[in-house]
Coordinates of N, CA and C in Angstrom, one line a residue:
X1 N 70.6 81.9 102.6 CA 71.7 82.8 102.1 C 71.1 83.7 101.0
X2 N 70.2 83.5 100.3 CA 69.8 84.2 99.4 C 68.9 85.1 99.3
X3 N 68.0 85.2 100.1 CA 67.8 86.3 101.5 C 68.9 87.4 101.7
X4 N 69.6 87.1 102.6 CA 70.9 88.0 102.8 C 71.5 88.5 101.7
X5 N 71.3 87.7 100.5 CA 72.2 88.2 99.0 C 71.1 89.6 98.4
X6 N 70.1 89.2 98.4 CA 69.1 89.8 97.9 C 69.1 91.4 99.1
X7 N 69.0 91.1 100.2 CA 69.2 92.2 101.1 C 70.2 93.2 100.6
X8 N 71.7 92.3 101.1 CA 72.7 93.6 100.4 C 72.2 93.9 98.7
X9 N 72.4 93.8 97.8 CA 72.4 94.0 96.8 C 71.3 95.2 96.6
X10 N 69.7 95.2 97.5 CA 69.0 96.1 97.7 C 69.4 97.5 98.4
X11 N 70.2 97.1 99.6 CA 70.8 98.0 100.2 C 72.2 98.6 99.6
X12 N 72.8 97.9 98.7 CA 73.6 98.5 97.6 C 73.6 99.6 96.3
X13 N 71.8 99.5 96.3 CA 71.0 100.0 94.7 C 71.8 99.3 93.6
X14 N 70.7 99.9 92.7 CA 70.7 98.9 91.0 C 71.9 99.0 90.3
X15 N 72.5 100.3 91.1 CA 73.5 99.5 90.2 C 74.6 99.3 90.9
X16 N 74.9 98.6 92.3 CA 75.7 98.7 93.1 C 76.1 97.7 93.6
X17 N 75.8 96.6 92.7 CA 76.2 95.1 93.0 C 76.4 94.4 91.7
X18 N 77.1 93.6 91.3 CA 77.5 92.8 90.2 C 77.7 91.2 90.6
X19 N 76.9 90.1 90.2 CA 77.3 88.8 90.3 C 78.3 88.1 89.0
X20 N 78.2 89.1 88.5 CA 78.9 88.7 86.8 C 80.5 87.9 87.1
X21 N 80.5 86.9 87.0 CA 82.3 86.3 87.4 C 83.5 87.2 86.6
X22 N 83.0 87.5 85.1 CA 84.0 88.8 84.8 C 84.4 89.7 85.2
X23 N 83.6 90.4 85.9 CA 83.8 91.8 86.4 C 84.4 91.8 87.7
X24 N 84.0 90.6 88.7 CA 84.3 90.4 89.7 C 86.1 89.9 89.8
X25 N 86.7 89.1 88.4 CA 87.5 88.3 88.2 C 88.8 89.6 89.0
X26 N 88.8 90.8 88.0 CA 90.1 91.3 88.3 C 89.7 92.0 89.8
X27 N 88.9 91.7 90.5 CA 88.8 92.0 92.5 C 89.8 91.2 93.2
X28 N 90.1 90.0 92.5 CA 90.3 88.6 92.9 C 91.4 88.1 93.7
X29 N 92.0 89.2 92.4 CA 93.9 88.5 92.4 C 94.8 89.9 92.4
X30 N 95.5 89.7 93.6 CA 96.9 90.9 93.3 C 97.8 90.5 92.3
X31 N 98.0 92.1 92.1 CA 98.4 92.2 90.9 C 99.8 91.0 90.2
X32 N 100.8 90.8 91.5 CA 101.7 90.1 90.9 C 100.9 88.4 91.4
X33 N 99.6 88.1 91.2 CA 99.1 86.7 91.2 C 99.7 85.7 92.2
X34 N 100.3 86.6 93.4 CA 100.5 86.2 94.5 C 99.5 85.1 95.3
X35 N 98.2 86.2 95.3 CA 96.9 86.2 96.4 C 95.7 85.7 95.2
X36 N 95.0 85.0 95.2 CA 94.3 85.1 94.6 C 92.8 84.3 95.8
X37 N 91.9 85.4 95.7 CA 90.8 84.6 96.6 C 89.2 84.2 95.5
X38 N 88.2 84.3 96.1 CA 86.9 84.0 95.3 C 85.5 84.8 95.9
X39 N 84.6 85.2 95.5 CA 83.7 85.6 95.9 C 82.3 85.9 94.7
X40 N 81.0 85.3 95.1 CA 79.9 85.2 94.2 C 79.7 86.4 93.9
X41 N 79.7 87.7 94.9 CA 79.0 88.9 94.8 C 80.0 90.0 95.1
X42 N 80.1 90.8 94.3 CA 80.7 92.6 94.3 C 79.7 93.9 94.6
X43 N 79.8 94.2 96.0 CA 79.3 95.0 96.2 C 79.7 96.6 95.5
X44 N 79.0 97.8 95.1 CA 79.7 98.6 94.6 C 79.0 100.3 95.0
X45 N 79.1 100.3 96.6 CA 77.9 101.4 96.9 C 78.7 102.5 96.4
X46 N 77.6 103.6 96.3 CA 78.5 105.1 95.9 C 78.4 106.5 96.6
X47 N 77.5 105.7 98.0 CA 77.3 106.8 99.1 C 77.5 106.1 100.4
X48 N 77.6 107.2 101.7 CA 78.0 106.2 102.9 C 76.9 105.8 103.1
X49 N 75.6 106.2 103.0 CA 74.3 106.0 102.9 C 74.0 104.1 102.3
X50 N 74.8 104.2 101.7 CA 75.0 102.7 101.1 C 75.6 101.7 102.1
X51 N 76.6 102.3 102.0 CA 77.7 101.2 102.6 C 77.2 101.1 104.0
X52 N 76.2 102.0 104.8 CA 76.1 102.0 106.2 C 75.0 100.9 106.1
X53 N 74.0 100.8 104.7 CA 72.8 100.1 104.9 C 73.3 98.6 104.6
X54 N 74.8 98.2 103.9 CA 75.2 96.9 103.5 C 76.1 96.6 105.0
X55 N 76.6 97.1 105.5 CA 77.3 96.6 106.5 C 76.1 96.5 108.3
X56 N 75.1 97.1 107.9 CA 74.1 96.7 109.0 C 73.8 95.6 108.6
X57 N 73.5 95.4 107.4 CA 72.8 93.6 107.1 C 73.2 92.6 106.9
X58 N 75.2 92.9 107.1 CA 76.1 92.0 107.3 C 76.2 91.7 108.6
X59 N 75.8 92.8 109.4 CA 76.4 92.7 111.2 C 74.8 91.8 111.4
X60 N 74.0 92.2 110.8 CA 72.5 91.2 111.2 C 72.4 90.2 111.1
X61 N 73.1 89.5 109.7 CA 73.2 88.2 109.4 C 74.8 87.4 109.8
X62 N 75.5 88.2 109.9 CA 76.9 87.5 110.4 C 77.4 87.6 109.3
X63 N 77.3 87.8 108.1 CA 77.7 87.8 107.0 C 79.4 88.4 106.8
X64 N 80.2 88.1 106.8 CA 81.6 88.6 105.9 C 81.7 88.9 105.1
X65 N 82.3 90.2 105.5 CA 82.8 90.7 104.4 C 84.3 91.8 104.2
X66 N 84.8 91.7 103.2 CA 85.7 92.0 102.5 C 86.1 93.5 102.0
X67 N 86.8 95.0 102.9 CA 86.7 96.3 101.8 C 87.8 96.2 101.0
X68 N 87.7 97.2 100.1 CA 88.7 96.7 98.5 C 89.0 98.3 98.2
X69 N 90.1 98.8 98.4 CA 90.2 100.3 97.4 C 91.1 99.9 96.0
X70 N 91.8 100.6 95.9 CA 92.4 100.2 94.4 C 92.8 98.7 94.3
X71 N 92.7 97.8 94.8 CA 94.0 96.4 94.8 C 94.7 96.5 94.3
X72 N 95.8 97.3 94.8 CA 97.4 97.3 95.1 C 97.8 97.0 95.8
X73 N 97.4 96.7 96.7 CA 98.0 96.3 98.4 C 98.9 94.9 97.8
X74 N 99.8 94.7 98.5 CA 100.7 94.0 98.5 C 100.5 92.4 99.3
X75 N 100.0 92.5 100.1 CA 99.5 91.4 101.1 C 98.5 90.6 101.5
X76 N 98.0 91.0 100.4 CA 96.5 90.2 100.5 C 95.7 90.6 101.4
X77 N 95.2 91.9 102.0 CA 94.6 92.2 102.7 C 93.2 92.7 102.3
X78 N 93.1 92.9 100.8 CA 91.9 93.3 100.4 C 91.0 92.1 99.7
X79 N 91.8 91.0 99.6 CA 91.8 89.5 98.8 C 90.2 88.8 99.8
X80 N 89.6 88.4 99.4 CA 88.3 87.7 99.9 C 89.0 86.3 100.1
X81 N 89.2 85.5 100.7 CA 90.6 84.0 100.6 C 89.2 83.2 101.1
X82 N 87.8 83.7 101.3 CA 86.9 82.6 101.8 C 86.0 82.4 101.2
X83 N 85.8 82.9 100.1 CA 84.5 83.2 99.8 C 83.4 85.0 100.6
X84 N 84.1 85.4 100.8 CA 83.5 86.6 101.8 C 83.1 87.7 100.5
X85 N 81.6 88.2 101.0 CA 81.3 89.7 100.1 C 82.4 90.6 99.9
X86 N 82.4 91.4 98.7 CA 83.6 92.1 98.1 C 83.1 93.6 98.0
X87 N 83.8 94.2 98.7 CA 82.8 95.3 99.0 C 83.7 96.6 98.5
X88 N 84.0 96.9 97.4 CA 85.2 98.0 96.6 C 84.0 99.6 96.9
X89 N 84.8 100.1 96.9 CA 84.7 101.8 97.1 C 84.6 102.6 96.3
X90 N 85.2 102.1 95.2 CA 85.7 103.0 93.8 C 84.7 103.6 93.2
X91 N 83.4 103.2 93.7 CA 82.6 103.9 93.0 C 82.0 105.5 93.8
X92 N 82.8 105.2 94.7 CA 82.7 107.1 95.7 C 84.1 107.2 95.4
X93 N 84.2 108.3 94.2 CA 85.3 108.9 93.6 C 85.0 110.0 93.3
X94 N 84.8 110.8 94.5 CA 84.6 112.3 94.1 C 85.7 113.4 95.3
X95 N 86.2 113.5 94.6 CA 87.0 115.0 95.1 C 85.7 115.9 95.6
X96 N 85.8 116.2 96.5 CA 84.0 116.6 97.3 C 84.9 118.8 97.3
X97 N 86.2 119.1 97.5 CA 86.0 120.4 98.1 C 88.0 120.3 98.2
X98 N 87.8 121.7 97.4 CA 89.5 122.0 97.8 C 89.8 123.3 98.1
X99 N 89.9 123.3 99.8 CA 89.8 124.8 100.3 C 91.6 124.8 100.2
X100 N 91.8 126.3 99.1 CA 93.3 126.7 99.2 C 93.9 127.7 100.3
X101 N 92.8 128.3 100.8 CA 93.0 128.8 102.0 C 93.2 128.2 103.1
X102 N 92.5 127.2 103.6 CA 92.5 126.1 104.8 C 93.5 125.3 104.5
X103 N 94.0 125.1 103.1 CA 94.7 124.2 102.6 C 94.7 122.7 103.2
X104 N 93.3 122.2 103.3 CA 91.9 121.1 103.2 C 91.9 120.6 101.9
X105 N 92.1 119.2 101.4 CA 91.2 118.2 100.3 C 90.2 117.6 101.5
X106 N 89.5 117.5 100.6 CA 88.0 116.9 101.1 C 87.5 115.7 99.7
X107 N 88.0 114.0 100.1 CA 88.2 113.4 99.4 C 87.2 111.7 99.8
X108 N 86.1 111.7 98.6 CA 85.9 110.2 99.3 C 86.5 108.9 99.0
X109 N 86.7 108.0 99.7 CA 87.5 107.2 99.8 C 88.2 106.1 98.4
X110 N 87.1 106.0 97.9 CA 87.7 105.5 95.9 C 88.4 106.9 95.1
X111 N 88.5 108.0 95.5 CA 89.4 109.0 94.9 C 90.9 108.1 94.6
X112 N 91.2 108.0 93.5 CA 92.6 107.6 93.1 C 93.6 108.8 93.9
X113 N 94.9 108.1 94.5 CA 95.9 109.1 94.9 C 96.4 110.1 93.7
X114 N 96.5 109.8 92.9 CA 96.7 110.6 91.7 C 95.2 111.8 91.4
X115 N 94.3 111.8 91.1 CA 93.3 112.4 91.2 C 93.2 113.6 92.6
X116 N 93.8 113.0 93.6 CA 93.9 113.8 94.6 C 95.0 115.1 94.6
X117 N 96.3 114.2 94.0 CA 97.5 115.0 93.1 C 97.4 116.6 93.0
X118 N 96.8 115.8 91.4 CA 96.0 116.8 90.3 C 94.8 118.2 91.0
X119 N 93.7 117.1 91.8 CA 93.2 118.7 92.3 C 93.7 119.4 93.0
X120 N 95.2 119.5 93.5 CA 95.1 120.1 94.8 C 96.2 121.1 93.8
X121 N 96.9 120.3 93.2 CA 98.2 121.0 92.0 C 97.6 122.2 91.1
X122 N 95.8 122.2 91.0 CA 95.0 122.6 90.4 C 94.6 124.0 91.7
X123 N 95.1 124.0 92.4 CA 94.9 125.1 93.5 C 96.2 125.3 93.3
X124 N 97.5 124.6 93.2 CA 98.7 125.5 93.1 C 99.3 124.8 94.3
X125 N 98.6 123.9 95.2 CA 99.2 123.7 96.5 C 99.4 121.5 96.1
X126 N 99.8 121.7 97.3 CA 100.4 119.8 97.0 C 100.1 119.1 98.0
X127 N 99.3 117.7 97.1 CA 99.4 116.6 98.5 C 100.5 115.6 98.2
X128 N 100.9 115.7 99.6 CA 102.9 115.0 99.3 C 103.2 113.4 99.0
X129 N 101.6 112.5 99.3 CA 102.1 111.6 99.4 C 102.4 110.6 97.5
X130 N 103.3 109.8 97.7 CA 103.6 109.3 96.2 C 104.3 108.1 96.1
X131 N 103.2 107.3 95.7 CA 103.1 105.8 95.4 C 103.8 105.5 94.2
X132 N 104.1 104.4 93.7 CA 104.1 103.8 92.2 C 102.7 103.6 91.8
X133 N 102.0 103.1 92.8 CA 100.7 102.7 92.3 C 99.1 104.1 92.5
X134 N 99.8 105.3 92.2 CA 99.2 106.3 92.4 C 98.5 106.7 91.3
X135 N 98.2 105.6 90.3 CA 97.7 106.1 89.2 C 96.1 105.2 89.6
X136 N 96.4 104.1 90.6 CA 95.3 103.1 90.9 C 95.1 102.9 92.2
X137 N 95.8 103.5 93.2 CA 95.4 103.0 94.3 C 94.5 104.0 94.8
X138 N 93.8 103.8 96.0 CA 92.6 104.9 96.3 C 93.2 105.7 97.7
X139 N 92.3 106.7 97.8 CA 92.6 107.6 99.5 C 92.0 106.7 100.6
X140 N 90.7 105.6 100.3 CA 90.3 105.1 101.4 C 91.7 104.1 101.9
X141 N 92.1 103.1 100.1 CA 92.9 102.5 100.5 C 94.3 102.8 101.3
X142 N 94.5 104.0 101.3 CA 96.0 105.0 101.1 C 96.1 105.1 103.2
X143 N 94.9 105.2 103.8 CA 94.2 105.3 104.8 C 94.3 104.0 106.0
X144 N 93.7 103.5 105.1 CA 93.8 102.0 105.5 C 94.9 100.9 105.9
X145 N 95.5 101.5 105.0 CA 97.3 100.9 105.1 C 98.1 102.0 105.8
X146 N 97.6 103.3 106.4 CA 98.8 104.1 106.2 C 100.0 104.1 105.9
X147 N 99.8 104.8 104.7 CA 100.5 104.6 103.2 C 101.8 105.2 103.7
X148 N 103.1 105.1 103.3 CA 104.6 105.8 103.2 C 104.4 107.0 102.2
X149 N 105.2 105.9 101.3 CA 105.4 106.7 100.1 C 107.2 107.2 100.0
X150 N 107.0 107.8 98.9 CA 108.7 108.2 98.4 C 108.9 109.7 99.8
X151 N 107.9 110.5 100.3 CA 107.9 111.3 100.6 C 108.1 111.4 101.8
X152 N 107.8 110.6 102.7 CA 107.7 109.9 104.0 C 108.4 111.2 105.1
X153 N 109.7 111.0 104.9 CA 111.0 111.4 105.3 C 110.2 112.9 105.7
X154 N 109.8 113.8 104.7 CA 109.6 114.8 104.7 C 108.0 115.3 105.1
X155 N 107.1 114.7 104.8 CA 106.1 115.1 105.3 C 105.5 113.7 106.7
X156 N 106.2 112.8 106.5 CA 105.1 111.9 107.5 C 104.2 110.7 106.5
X157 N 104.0 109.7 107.6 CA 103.1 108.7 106.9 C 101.5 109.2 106.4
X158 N 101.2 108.5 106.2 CA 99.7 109.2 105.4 C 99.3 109.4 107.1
X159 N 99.1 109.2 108.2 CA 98.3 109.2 109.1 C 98.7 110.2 110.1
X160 N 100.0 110.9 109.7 CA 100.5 112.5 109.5 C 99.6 113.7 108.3
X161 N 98.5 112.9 107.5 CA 98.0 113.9 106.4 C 96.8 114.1 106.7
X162 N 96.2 112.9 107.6 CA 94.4 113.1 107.4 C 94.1 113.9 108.8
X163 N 93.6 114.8 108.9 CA 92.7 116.1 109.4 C 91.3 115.1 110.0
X164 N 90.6 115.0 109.3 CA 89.6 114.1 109.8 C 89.0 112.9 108.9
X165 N 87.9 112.1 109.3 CA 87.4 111.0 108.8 C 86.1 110.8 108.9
X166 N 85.1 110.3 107.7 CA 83.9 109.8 107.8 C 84.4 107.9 107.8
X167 N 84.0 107.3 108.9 CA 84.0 105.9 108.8 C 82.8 105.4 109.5
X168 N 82.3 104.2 108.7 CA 81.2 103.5 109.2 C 81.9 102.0 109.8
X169 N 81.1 101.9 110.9 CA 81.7 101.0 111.8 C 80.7 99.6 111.3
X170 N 81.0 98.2 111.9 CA 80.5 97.2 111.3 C 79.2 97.0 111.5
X171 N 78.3 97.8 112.4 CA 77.3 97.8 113.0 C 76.1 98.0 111.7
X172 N 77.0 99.0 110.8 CA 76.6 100.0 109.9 C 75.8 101.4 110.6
X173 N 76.5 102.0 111.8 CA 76.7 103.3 112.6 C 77.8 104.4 111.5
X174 N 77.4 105.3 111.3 CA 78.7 106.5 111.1 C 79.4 107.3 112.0
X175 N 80.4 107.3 112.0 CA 81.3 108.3 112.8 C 81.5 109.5 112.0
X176 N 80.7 110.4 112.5 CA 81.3 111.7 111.6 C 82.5 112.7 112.2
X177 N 83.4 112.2 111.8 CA 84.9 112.5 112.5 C 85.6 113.7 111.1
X178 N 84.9 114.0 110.3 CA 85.3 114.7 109.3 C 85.4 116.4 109.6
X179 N 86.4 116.3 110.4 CA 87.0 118.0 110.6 C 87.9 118.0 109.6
X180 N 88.2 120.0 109.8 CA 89.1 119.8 108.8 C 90.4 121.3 109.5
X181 N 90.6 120.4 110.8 CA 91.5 121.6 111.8 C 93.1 121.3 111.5
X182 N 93.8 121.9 111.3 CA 94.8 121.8 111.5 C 95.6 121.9 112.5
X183 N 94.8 122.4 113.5 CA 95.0 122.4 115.2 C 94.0 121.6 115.9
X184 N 93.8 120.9 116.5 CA 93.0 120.1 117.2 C 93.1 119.3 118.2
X185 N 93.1 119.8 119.3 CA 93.2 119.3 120.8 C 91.8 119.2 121.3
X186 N 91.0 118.8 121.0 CA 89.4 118.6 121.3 C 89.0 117.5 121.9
X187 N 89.7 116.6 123.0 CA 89.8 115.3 123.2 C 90.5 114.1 122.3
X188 N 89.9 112.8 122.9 CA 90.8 111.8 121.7 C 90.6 112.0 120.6
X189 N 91.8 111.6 119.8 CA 91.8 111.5 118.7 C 91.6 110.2 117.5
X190 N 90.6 110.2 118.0 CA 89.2 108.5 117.5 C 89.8 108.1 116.1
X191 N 90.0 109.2 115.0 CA 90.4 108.8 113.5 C 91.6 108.1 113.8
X192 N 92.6 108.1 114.5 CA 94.0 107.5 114.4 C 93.3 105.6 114.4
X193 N 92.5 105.8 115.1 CA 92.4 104.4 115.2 C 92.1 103.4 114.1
X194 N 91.4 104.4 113.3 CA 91.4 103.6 111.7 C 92.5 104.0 110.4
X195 N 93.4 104.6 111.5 CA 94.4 104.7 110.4 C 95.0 103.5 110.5
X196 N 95.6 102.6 109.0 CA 96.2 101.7 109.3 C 95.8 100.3 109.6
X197 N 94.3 100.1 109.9 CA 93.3 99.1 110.6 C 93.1 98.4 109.4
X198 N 93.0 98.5 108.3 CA 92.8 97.6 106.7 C 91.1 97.5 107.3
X199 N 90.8 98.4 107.4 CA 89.2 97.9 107.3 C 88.8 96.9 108.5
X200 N 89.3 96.9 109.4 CA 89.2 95.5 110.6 C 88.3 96.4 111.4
X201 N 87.9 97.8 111.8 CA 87.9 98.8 112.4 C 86.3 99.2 112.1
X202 N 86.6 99.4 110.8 CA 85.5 100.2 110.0 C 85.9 100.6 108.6
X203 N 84.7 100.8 107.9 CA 84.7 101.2 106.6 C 85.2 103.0 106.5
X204 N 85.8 103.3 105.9 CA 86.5 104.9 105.8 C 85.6 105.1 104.3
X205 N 84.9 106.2 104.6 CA 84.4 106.3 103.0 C 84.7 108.2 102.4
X206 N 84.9 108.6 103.6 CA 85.5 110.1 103.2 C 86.8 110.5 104.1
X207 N 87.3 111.8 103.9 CA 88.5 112.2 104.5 C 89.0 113.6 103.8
X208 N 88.9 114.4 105.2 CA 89.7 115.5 105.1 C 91.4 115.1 105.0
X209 N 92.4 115.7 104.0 CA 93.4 115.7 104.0 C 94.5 117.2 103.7
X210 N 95.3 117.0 104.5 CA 96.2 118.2 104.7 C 96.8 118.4 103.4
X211 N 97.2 119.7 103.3 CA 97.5 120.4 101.9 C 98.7 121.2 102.1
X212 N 99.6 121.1 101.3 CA 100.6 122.1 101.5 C 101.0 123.1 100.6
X213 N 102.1 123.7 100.6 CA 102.7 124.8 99.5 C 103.2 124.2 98.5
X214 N 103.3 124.2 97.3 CA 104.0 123.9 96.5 C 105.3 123.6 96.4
X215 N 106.6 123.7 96.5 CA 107.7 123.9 96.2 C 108.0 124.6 95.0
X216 N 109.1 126.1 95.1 CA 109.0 126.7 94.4 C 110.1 125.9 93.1
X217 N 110.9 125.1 93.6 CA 111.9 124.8 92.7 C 112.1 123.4 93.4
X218 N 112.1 122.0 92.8 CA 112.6 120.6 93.3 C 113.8 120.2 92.6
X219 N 114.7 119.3 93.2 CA 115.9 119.2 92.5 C 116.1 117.3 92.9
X220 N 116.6 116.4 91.6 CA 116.8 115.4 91.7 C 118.6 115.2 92.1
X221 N 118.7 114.7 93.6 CA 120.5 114.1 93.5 C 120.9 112.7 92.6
X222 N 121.5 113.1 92.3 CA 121.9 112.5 91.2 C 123.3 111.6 92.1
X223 N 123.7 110.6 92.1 CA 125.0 109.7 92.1 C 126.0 110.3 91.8
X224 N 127.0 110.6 92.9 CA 128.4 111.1 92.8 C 129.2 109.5 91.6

């Protein structure tokens, strides 16, 4: 096993893995200390380049493992409950491209929903979806769960927002599924399938997301 530890951790770079039990501690436990699992090692890649070279040397050795976007999730589905590698995203947090004409975000998957917000409100245009936990939860995670939100009603679940997807499958293969059409009849439509999958699927590490107009004026109903 220490072989295999040593492998990922290389395949993660120097600074892309943490054995430290502090740092690892708040991975652990949802927030309301519902779930709480354990794990020796936190993986922390910051390119798909990464994550494709840790998940081939998991599919080599059999190794388990665990993806993690913000831990907010509610159900324990980002929780390690066995001891399994911890493998968070947060550290690919880059807003990559905000076309206001295509009205395209181009976001990798530890982007906080909030961050996503802000750049797009920073074009003048809006991405609709809105969490409570949008100050910490991520777009891979947002993805993963296809997210609601307060907004639902009116624009669709998050899996009504994403345009296309970069996801690496367990093999540690990429799918470069990252269009950015807002029309697209080009055969199947392969991204749906990791909408929603919690990572059972494949790793999501980028994502085109749909963009809208602003609203010129919003109004709160208030209780007759």
């Amino acid at each position: 096993m220490s072989d295999v530890i040593t492998r990922l951790k290389a395949a993660a770079g120097d600074k892309g893995f943490s054995e430290d039990p502090a740092e690892i501690a708040p991975h652990l436990q949802e927030w309301r200390s519902k779930y709480e699992g354990r794990s020796a090692l936190l993986l922390k890649p910051a390119t798909t380049q990464q994550v494709s070279a840790i998940l081939a040397v998991a599919f080599e050795t059999g190794t388990a493992i665990v993806p993690q976007g913000g831990n907010t999730g509610l159900v324990g589905g980002q929780i390690p409950f066995h001891g399994e590698v911890l493998l968070s995203l947060q550290r690919m947090n880059k807003v990559r491209t905000v076309d206001a004409e295509g009205m395209v975000l181009t976001a990798e998957a530890g982007v906080t929903l909030q961050a996503a917000q802000e750049a797009a409100a920073a074009k003048n245009l809006l991405f609709p979806l809105t969490l409570a936990s949008e100050g910490s939860c991520t777009i891979g995670g947002n993805i993963a769960t296809n997210a609601g939100g307060n907004h639902v009603l009116r624009y669709g679940m998050m899996r009504a927002l994403v345009l296309g997807l970069e996801v690496v499958l367990a093999d540690g293969r990429v799918l470069p599924m990252l269009r950015s059409l807002h029309k697209d009849n080009s055969g199947y439509d392969l991204k749906q399938i990791f909408i929603g999958s919690e990572g059972t699927l494949g790793v999501i590490t980028v994502a085109s997301l749909k963009l809208f107009a602003r609203p010129a004026e919003t109004a709160v109903a208030l209780p007759l």
